[in-house]
């Protein structure tokens, strides 16, 4: 790994607690990625204030201002290009990206999802895990591909489902694991990229 850190953007839609975990990890100069840009698609995304307070450049690309997904993704790309971003972390970013955008970033775009993929793709994962009476639940960091929550898994963390769990208590326990593994998975993915590995699984 060269001394140069991989310039990374985090895309958020709301709270941004996973973005915060990435920023905290990247405060260590030995972390292989630097968080240089935070982009939100909603003006009320609370994570924007955190990023600004920590001296990170932010951009707002409001999806509702664009007539098509292609136009929205082009605006995202313009921000990423103008800030010389090399890697993207989706962190609670609740927009589906076009296949063309994802293909252009193949191998350089990852997401965190609150389930043990391939189980419970999509929304409301905690309620669905409880309804399915699974004994274990968790979170996954995966490469982003055109299929929703379908890319190769880089890292997962498991939590036991407790008899008295509600979606909120389960979500809180999973979220702690999200914050722990997302920085580890980002480091693993960018190191794999730097070493020329075909995927982050090696
Ligand atoms: C996180 O739990 C993340 O895994 C989930 O949204 C939450 C965002 O929280 N993402 C998805 O459901 C994506 N399909 P945060 O804004 O505090 O990081």
PDB file of C-alpha atoms and ligand atoms in Angstrom:
ATOM      1  CA  UNK A   1       0.000   0.000   0.000  1.00  0.00           C
ATOM      2  CA  UNK A   2       1.452   3.334  -0.976  1.00  0.00           C
ATOM      3  CA  UNK A   3       1.376   6.225   1.443  1.00  0.00           C
ATOM      4  CA  UNK A   4      -1.362   7.865  -0.623  1.00  0.00           C
ATOM      5  CA  UNK A   5      -4.779   7.337   0.847  1.00  0.00           C
ATOM      6  CA  UNK A   6      -7.735   6.542  -1.369  1.00  0.00           C
ATOM      7  CA  UNK A   7      -9.936   9.618  -1.636  1.00  0.00           C
ATOM      8  CA  UNK A   8     -13.412   8.511  -0.629  1.00  0.00           C
ATOM      9  CA  UNK A   9     -16.885  10.029  -0.767  1.00  0.00           C
ATOM     10  CA  UNK A  10     -19.680   8.929   1.554  1.00  0.00           C
ATOM     11  CA  UNK A  11     -23.237   9.204   0.224  1.00  0.00           C
ATOM     12  CA  UNK A  12     -25.975   9.624   2.824  1.00  0.00           C
ATOM     13  CA  UNK A  13     -29.693  10.305   3.029  1.00  0.00           C
ATOM     14  CA  UNK A  14     -30.206  10.881   6.748  1.00  0.00           C
ATOM     15  CA  UNK A  15     -28.621  10.470  10.157  1.00  0.00           C
ATOM     16  CA  UNK A  16     -25.176   9.547   8.877  1.00  0.00           C
ATOM     17  CA  UNK A  17     -23.983   7.518  11.846  1.00  0.00           C
ATOM     18  CA  UNK A  18     -22.130   5.085   9.577  1.00  0.00           C
ATOM     19  CA  UNK A  19     -20.513   8.035   7.797  1.00  0.00           C
ATOM     20  CA  UNK A  20     -19.447   9.268  11.217  1.00  0.00           C
ATOM     21  CA  UNK A  21     -17.857   5.887  11.995  1.00  0.00           C
ATOM     22  CA  UNK A  22     -15.917   6.086   8.722  1.00  0.00           C
ATOM     23  CA  UNK A  23     -14.774   9.642   9.454  1.00  0.00           C
ATOM     24  CA  UNK A  24     -13.610   8.614  12.923  1.00  0.00           C
ATOM     25  CA  UNK A  25     -11.647   5.652  11.533  1.00  0.00           C
ATOM     26  CA  UNK A  26     -10.082   7.802   8.816  1.00  0.00           C
ATOM     27  CA  UNK A  27      -8.832  10.265  11.446  1.00  0.00           C
ATOM     28  CA  UNK A  28      -6.013   7.744  11.886  1.00  0.00           C
ATOM     29  CA  UNK A  29      -3.423   8.729   9.249  1.00  0.00           C
ATOM     30  CA  UNK A  30      -2.605   5.033   8.731  1.00  0.00           C
ATOM     31  CA  UNK A  31      -6.169   4.279   7.636  1.00  0.00           C
ATOM     32  CA  UNK A  32      -5.921   3.585   3.882  1.00  0.00           C
ATOM     33  CA  UNK A  33      -8.817   5.845   2.851  1.00  0.00           C
ATOM     34  CA  UNK A  34      -9.537   9.498   3.554  1.00  0.00           C
ATOM     35  CA  UNK A  35     -13.099  10.785   3.742  1.00  0.00           C
ATOM     36  CA  UNK A  36     -12.949  13.863   1.540  1.00  0.00           C
ATOM     37  CA  UNK A  37     -16.554  14.445   0.520  1.00  0.00           C
ATOM     38  CA  UNK A  38     -20.022  13.755   1.914  1.00  0.00           C
ATOM     39  CA  UNK A  39     -22.939  13.955  -0.518  1.00  0.00           C
ATOM     40  CA  UNK A  40     -26.581  13.943   0.550  1.00  0.00           C
ATOM     41  CA  UNK A  41     -29.665  13.659  -1.636  1.00  0.00           C
ATOM     42  CA  UNK A  42     -31.856  15.374   0.969  1.00  0.00           C
ATOM     43  CA  UNK A  43     -31.310  18.837   2.478  1.00  0.00           C
ATOM     44  CA  UNK A  44     -32.492  17.611   5.898  1.00  0.00           C
ATOM     45  CA  UNK A  45     -29.886  14.829   6.098  1.00  0.00           C
ATOM     46  CA  UNK A  46     -28.578  15.307   9.631  1.00  0.00           C
ATOM     47  CA  UNK A  47     -25.187  13.892   8.707  1.00  0.00           C
ATOM     48  CA  UNK A  48     -24.377  16.993   6.645  1.00  0.00           C
ATOM     49  CA  UNK A  49     -23.964  19.105   9.790  1.00  0.00           C
ATOM     50  CA  UNK A  50     -21.592  16.555  11.316  1.00  0.00           C
ATOM     51  CA  UNK A  51     -19.452  16.491   8.163  1.00  0.00           C
ATOM     52  CA  UNK A  52     -19.316  20.283   7.950  1.00  0.00           C
ATOM     53  CA  UNK A  53     -18.401  20.544  11.631  1.00  0.00           C
ATOM     54  CA  UNK A  54     -15.498  18.181  10.952  1.00  0.00           C
ATOM     55  CA  UNK A  55     -14.168  20.179   8.022  1.00  0.00           C
ATOM     56  CA  UNK A  56     -15.281  17.721   5.361  1.00  0.00           C
ATOM     57  CA  UNK A  57     -16.540  19.125   2.082  1.00  0.00           C
ATOM     58  CA  UNK A  58     -20.223  18.469   1.511  1.00  0.00           C
ATOM     59  CA  UNK A  59     -22.504  18.577  -1.494  1.00  0.00           C
ATOM     60  CA  UNK A  60     -26.260  18.438  -1.754  1.00  0.00           C
ATOM     61  CA  UNK A  61     -27.654  16.746  -4.860  1.00  0.00           C
ATOM     62  CA  UNK A  62     -31.402  16.716  -4.361  1.00  0.00           C
ATOM     63  CA  UNK A  63     -32.977  13.870  -6.287  1.00  0.00           C
ATOM     64  CA  UNK A  64     -36.304  15.691  -6.478  1.00  0.00           C
ATOM     65  CA  UNK A  65     -34.685  18.354  -8.649  1.00  0.00           C
ATOM     66  CA  UNK A  66     -33.973  15.861 -11.409  1.00  0.00           C
ATOM     67  CA  UNK A  67     -36.431  14.482 -13.918  1.00  0.00           C
ATOM     68  CA  UNK A  68     -34.727  11.106 -14.256  1.00  0.00           C
ATOM     69  CA  UNK A  69     -32.377   8.768 -12.439  1.00  0.00           C
ATOM     70  CA  UNK A  70     -29.869   9.323 -15.248  1.00  0.00           C
ATOM     71  CA  UNK A  71     -29.865  13.090 -14.689  1.00  0.00           C
ATOM     72  CA  UNK A  72     -29.508  12.652 -10.920  1.00  0.00           C
ATOM     73  CA  UNK A  73     -26.610  10.228 -11.349  1.00  0.00           C
ATOM     74  CA  UNK A  74     -24.933  12.618 -13.806  1.00  0.00           C
ATOM     75  CA  UNK A  75     -25.085  15.353 -11.166  1.00  0.00           C
ATOM     76  CA  UNK A  76     -23.627  12.973  -8.589  1.00  0.00           C
ATOM     77  CA  UNK A  77     -20.841  12.080 -11.020  1.00  0.00           C
ATOM     78  CA  UNK A  78     -20.089  15.750 -11.616  1.00  0.00           C
ATOM     79  CA  UNK A  79     -19.566  16.273  -7.884  1.00  0.00           C
ATOM     80  CA  UNK A  80     -17.423  13.153  -7.578  1.00  0.00           C
ATOM     81  CA  UNK A  81     -15.282  14.163 -10.544  1.00  0.00           C
ATOM     82  CA  UNK A  82     -14.812  17.749  -9.446  1.00  0.00           C
ATOM     83  CA  UNK A  83     -13.606  16.530  -6.043  1.00  0.00           C
ATOM     84  CA  UNK A  84     -11.334  13.838  -7.592  1.00  0.00           C
ATOM     85  CA  UNK A  85     -13.047  11.065  -5.659  1.00  0.00           C
ATOM     86  CA  UNK A  86     -11.653   7.552  -6.178  1.00  0.00           C
ATOM     87  CA  UNK A  87     -13.974   5.406  -4.043  1.00  0.00           C
ATOM     88  CA  UNK A  88     -17.605   5.590  -2.863  1.00  0.00           C
ATOM     89  CA  UNK A  89     -19.216   4.354   0.361  1.00  0.00           C
ATOM     90  CA  UNK A  90     -23.011   4.290   0.426  1.00  0.00           C
ATOM     91  CA  UNK A  91     -24.100   4.767   4.030  1.00  0.00           C
ATOM     92  CA  UNK A  92     -27.850   4.849   4.440  1.00  0.00           C
ATOM     93  CA  UNK A  93     -28.155   6.290   0.930  1.00  0.00           C
ATOM     94  CA  UNK A  94     -31.735   5.496   0.018  1.00  0.00           C
ATOM     95  CA  UNK A  95     -31.600   5.941  -3.759  1.00  0.00           C
ATOM     96  CA  UNK A  96     -31.174   3.242  -6.350  1.00  0.00           C
ATOM     97  CA  UNK A  97     -28.327   4.134  -8.709  1.00  0.00           C
ATOM     98  CA  UNK A  98     -28.488   3.434 -12.437  1.00  0.00           C
ATOM     99  CA  UNK A  99     -26.723   0.396 -13.867  1.00  0.00           C
ATOM    100  CA  UNK A 100     -24.475   2.695 -15.906  1.00  0.00           C
ATOM    101  CA  UNK A 101     -23.361   4.646 -12.846  1.00  0.00           C
ATOM    102  CA  UNK A 102     -22.675   1.458 -10.909  1.00  0.00           C
ATOM    103  CA  UNK A 103     -20.762  -0.053 -13.840  1.00  0.00           C
ATOM    104  CA  UNK A 104     -18.582   3.044 -14.101  1.00  0.00           C
ATOM    105  CA  UNK A 105     -17.645   2.604 -10.419  1.00  0.00           C
ATOM    106  CA  UNK A 106     -17.393  -1.198 -10.424  1.00  0.00           C
ATOM    107  CA  UNK A 107     -15.045  -2.373  -7.683  1.00  0.00           C
ATOM    108  CA  UNK A 108     -14.912   1.129  -6.218  1.00  0.00           C
ATOM    109  CA  UNK A 109     -18.390   1.427  -4.671  1.00  0.00           C
ATOM    110  CA  UNK A 110     -19.561  -0.386  -1.534  1.00  0.00           C
ATOM    111  CA  UNK A 111     -22.666  -0.307   0.668  1.00  0.00           C
ATOM    112  CA  UNK A 112     -23.695  -1.283   4.172  1.00  0.00           C
ATOM    113  CA  UNK A 113     -26.948  -3.172   4.553  1.00  0.00           C
ATOM    114  CA  UNK A 114     -28.672  -4.080   7.841  1.00  0.00           C
ATOM    115  CA  UNK A 115     -29.072  -7.819   7.312  1.00  0.00           C
ATOM    116  CA  UNK A 116     -27.031 -10.941   6.760  1.00  0.00           C
ATOM    117  CA  UNK A 117     -27.177 -10.902   2.971  1.00  0.00           C
ATOM    118  CA  UNK A 118     -28.469 -12.635   0.941  1.00  0.00           C
ATOM    119  CA  UNK A 119     -31.265 -12.644   3.557  1.00  0.00           C
ATOM    120  CA  UNK A 120     -33.591  -9.649   3.809  1.00  0.00           C
ATOM    121  CA  UNK A 121     -32.591  -7.488   0.874  1.00  0.00           C
ATOM    122  CA  UNK A 122     -34.467  -4.190   0.674  1.00  0.00           C
ATOM    123  CA  UNK A 123     -36.226  -2.277   3.443  1.00  0.00           C
ATOM    124  CA  UNK A 124     -37.565  -3.017   6.962  1.00  0.00           C
ATOM    125  CA  UNK A 125     -34.957  -5.701   7.524  1.00  0.00           C
ATOM    126  CA  UNK A 126     -35.252  -5.813  11.327  1.00  0.00           C
ATOM    127  CA  UNK A 127     -39.029  -6.252  11.392  1.00  0.00           C
ATOM    128  CA  UNK A 128     -38.766  -8.884   8.669  1.00  0.00           C
ATOM    129  CA  UNK A 129     -36.041 -10.759  10.572  1.00  0.00           C
ATOM    130  CA  UNK A 130     -38.229 -10.813  13.695  1.00  0.00           C
ATOM    131  CA  UNK A 131     -41.266 -11.943  11.711  1.00  0.00           C
ATOM    132  CA  UNK A 132     -39.200 -14.764  10.235  1.00  0.00           C
ATOM    133  CA  UNK A 133     -38.135 -15.779  13.778  1.00  0.00           C
ATOM    134  CA  UNK A 134     -34.475 -16.049  12.813  1.00  0.00           C
ATOM    135  CA  UNK A 135     -32.034 -16.778  15.625  1.00  0.00           C
ATOM    136  CA  UNK A 136     -29.326 -14.545  14.184  1.00  0.00           C
ATOM    137  CA  UNK A 137     -29.407 -11.248  12.354  1.00  0.00           C
ATOM    138  CA  UNK A 138     -26.725  -8.741  11.473  1.00  0.00           C
ATOM    139  CA  UNK A 139     -25.239  -6.515   8.816  1.00  0.00           C
ATOM    140  CA  UNK A 140     -23.227  -6.818   5.628  1.00  0.00           C
ATOM    141  CA  UNK A 141     -20.835  -4.587   3.722  1.00  0.00           C
ATOM    142  CA  UNK A 142     -20.915  -5.505   0.054  1.00  0.00           C
ATOM    143  CA  UNK A 143     -19.806  -4.372  -3.360  1.00  0.00           C
ATOM    144  CA  UNK A 144     -22.520  -2.504  -5.213  1.00  0.00           C
ATOM    145  CA  UNK A 145     -23.773  -3.996  -8.452  1.00  0.00           C
ATOM    146  CA  UNK A 146     -26.820  -3.288 -10.589  1.00  0.00           C
ATOM    147  CA  UNK A 147     -28.978  -5.735  -8.578  1.00  0.00           C
ATOM    148  CA  UNK A 148     -30.338  -4.389  -5.296  1.00  0.00           C
ATOM    149  CA  UNK A 149     -28.167  -5.572  -2.356  1.00  0.00           C
ATOM    150  CA  UNK A 150     -26.693  -8.303  -4.548  1.00  0.00           C
ATOM    151  CA  UNK A 151     -22.975  -7.564  -4.846  1.00  0.00           C
ATOM    152  CA  UNK A 152     -20.231  -9.671  -3.342  1.00  0.00           C
ATOM    153  CA  UNK A 153     -20.093  -9.510   0.448  1.00  0.00           C
ATOM    154  CA  UNK A 154     -16.874  -8.057   1.879  1.00  0.00           C
ATOM    155  CA  UNK A 155     -17.635  -8.467   5.585  1.00  0.00           C
ATOM    156  CA  UNK A 156     -20.540  -9.396   7.880  1.00  0.00           C
ATOM    157  CA  UNK A 157     -21.251  -9.190  11.606  1.00  0.00           C
ATOM    158  CA  UNK A 158     -23.825 -11.311  13.436  1.00  0.00           C
ATOM    159  CA  UNK A 159     -25.940 -10.595  16.492  1.00  0.00           C
ATOM    160  CA  UNK A 160     -28.211 -12.963  18.376  1.00  0.00           C
ATOM    161  CA  UNK A 161     -31.921 -12.188  18.170  1.00  0.00           C
ATOM    162  CA  UNK A 162     -33.349 -12.003  21.708  1.00  0.00           C
ATOM    163  CA  UNK A 163     -36.807 -13.185  22.742  1.00  0.00           C
ATOM    164  CA  UNK A 164     -37.922  -9.680  23.724  1.00  0.00           C
ATOM    165  CA  UNK A 165     -36.389  -7.837  20.764  1.00  0.00           C
ATOM    166  CA  UNK A 166     -38.415  -5.221  18.942  1.00  0.00           C
ATOM    167  CA  UNK A 167     -37.362  -3.854  15.549  1.00  0.00           C
ATOM    168  CA  UNK A 168     -35.887  -0.866  17.417  1.00  0.00           C
ATOM    169  CA  UNK A 169     -33.816  -2.851  19.932  1.00  0.00           C
ATOM    170  CA  UNK A 170     -32.588  -5.187  17.222  1.00  0.00           C
ATOM    171  CA  UNK A 171     -31.745  -2.266  14.944  1.00  0.00           C
ATOM    172  CA  UNK A 172     -29.738  -0.594  17.713  1.00  0.00           C
ATOM    173  CA  UNK A 173     -27.703  -3.749  18.353  1.00  0.00           C
ATOM    174  CA  UNK A 174     -27.073  -4.260  14.639  1.00  0.00           C
ATOM    175  CA  UNK A 175     -26.131  -0.586  14.205  1.00  0.00           C
ATOM    176  CA  UNK A 176     -23.307  -0.935  16.744  1.00  0.00           C
ATOM    177  CA  UNK A 177     -21.931  -3.741  14.592  1.00  0.00           C
ATOM    178  CA  UNK A 178     -22.370  -1.642  11.439  1.00  0.00           C
ATOM    179  CA  UNK A 179     -20.182   1.055  12.962  1.00  0.00           C
ATOM    180  CA  UNK A 180     -17.560  -1.535  13.863  1.00  0.00           C
ATOM    181  CA  UNK A 181     -17.321  -3.348  10.521  1.00  0.00           C
ATOM    182  CA  UNK A 182     -17.835  -0.573   7.956  1.00  0.00           C
ATOM    183  CA  UNK A 183     -14.373   0.950   8.537  1.00  0.00           C
ATOM    184  CA  UNK A 184     -12.803  -2.527   8.538  1.00  0.00           C
ATOM    185  CA  UNK A 185     -14.549  -3.423   5.290  1.00  0.00           C
ATOM    186  CA  UNK A 186     -13.597  -0.129   3.636  1.00  0.00           C
ATOM    187  CA  UNK A 187      -9.959  -0.673   4.587  1.00  0.00           C
ATOM    188  CA  UNK A 188     -10.112  -4.226   3.247  1.00  0.00           C
ATOM    189  CA  UNK A 189     -11.710  -3.139  -0.029  1.00  0.00           C
ATOM    190  CA  UNK A 190      -9.270  -0.329  -0.789  1.00  0.00           C
ATOM    191  CA  UNK A 191      -6.282  -2.498   0.134  1.00  0.00           C
ATOM    192  CA  UNK A 192      -7.568  -5.206  -2.228  1.00  0.00           C
ATOM    193  CA  UNK A 193      -7.919  -2.570  -4.944  1.00  0.00           C
ATOM    194  CA  UNK A 194      -4.396  -1.282  -4.362  1.00  0.00           C
ATOM    195  CA  UNK A 195      -2.958  -4.798  -4.533  1.00  0.00           C
ATOM    196  CA  UNK A 196      -4.766  -5.471  -7.788  1.00  0.00           C
ATOM    197  CA  UNK A 197      -6.882  -8.251  -6.340  1.00  0.00           C
ATOM    198  CA  UNK A 198      -9.876  -9.026  -8.564  1.00  0.00           C
ATOM    199  CA  UNK A 199     -12.256  -8.716  -5.629  1.00  0.00           C
ATOM    200  CA  UNK A 200     -12.238  -7.876  -1.941  1.00  0.00           C
ATOM    201  CA  UNK A 201     -12.921 -11.448  -0.917  1.00  0.00           C
ATOM    202  CA  UNK A 202      -9.315 -12.571  -1.243  1.00  0.00           C
TER     203      UNK A 202
HETATM  204  C1  LIG B   1     -28.166   1.919   8.499  1.00  0.00           C
HETATM  205  O1  LIG B   1     -28.720   0.988   9.388  1.00  0.00           O
HETATM  206  C2  LIG B   1     -27.874   1.275   7.168  1.00  0.00           C
HETATM  207  O2  LIG B   1     -27.423  -0.047   7.263  1.00  0.00           O
HETATM  208  C3  LIG B   1     -29.217   1.345   6.511  1.00  0.00           C
HETATM  209  O3  LIG B   1     -29.735   2.602   6.858  1.00  0.00           O
HETATM  210  C4  LIG B   1     -29.201   2.992   8.127  1.00  0.00           C
HETATM  211  C5  LIG B   1     -28.568   4.349   7.960  1.00  0.00           C
HETATM  212  O4  LIG B   1     -28.157   4.844   9.201  1.00  0.00           O
HETATM  213  N1  LIG B   1     -29.126   1.180   5.093  1.00  0.00           N
HETATM  214  C6  LIG B   1     -30.053   0.597   4.363  1.00  0.00           C
HETATM  215  O5  LIG B   1     -31.085   0.161   4.812  1.00  0.00           O
HETATM  216  C7  LIG B   1     -29.726   0.525   2.883  1.00  0.00           C
HETATM  217  N2  LIG B   1     -30.640  -0.319   2.211  1.00  0.00           N
HETATM  218  P1  LIG B   1     -27.071   5.994   9.277  1.00  0.00           P
HETATM  219  O6  LIG B   1     -27.560   7.120   8.363  1.00  0.00           O
HETATM  220  O7  LIG B   1     -27.066   6.410  10.705  1.00  0.00           O
HETATM  221  O8  LIG B   1     -25.757   5.431   8.820  1.00  0.00           O
END
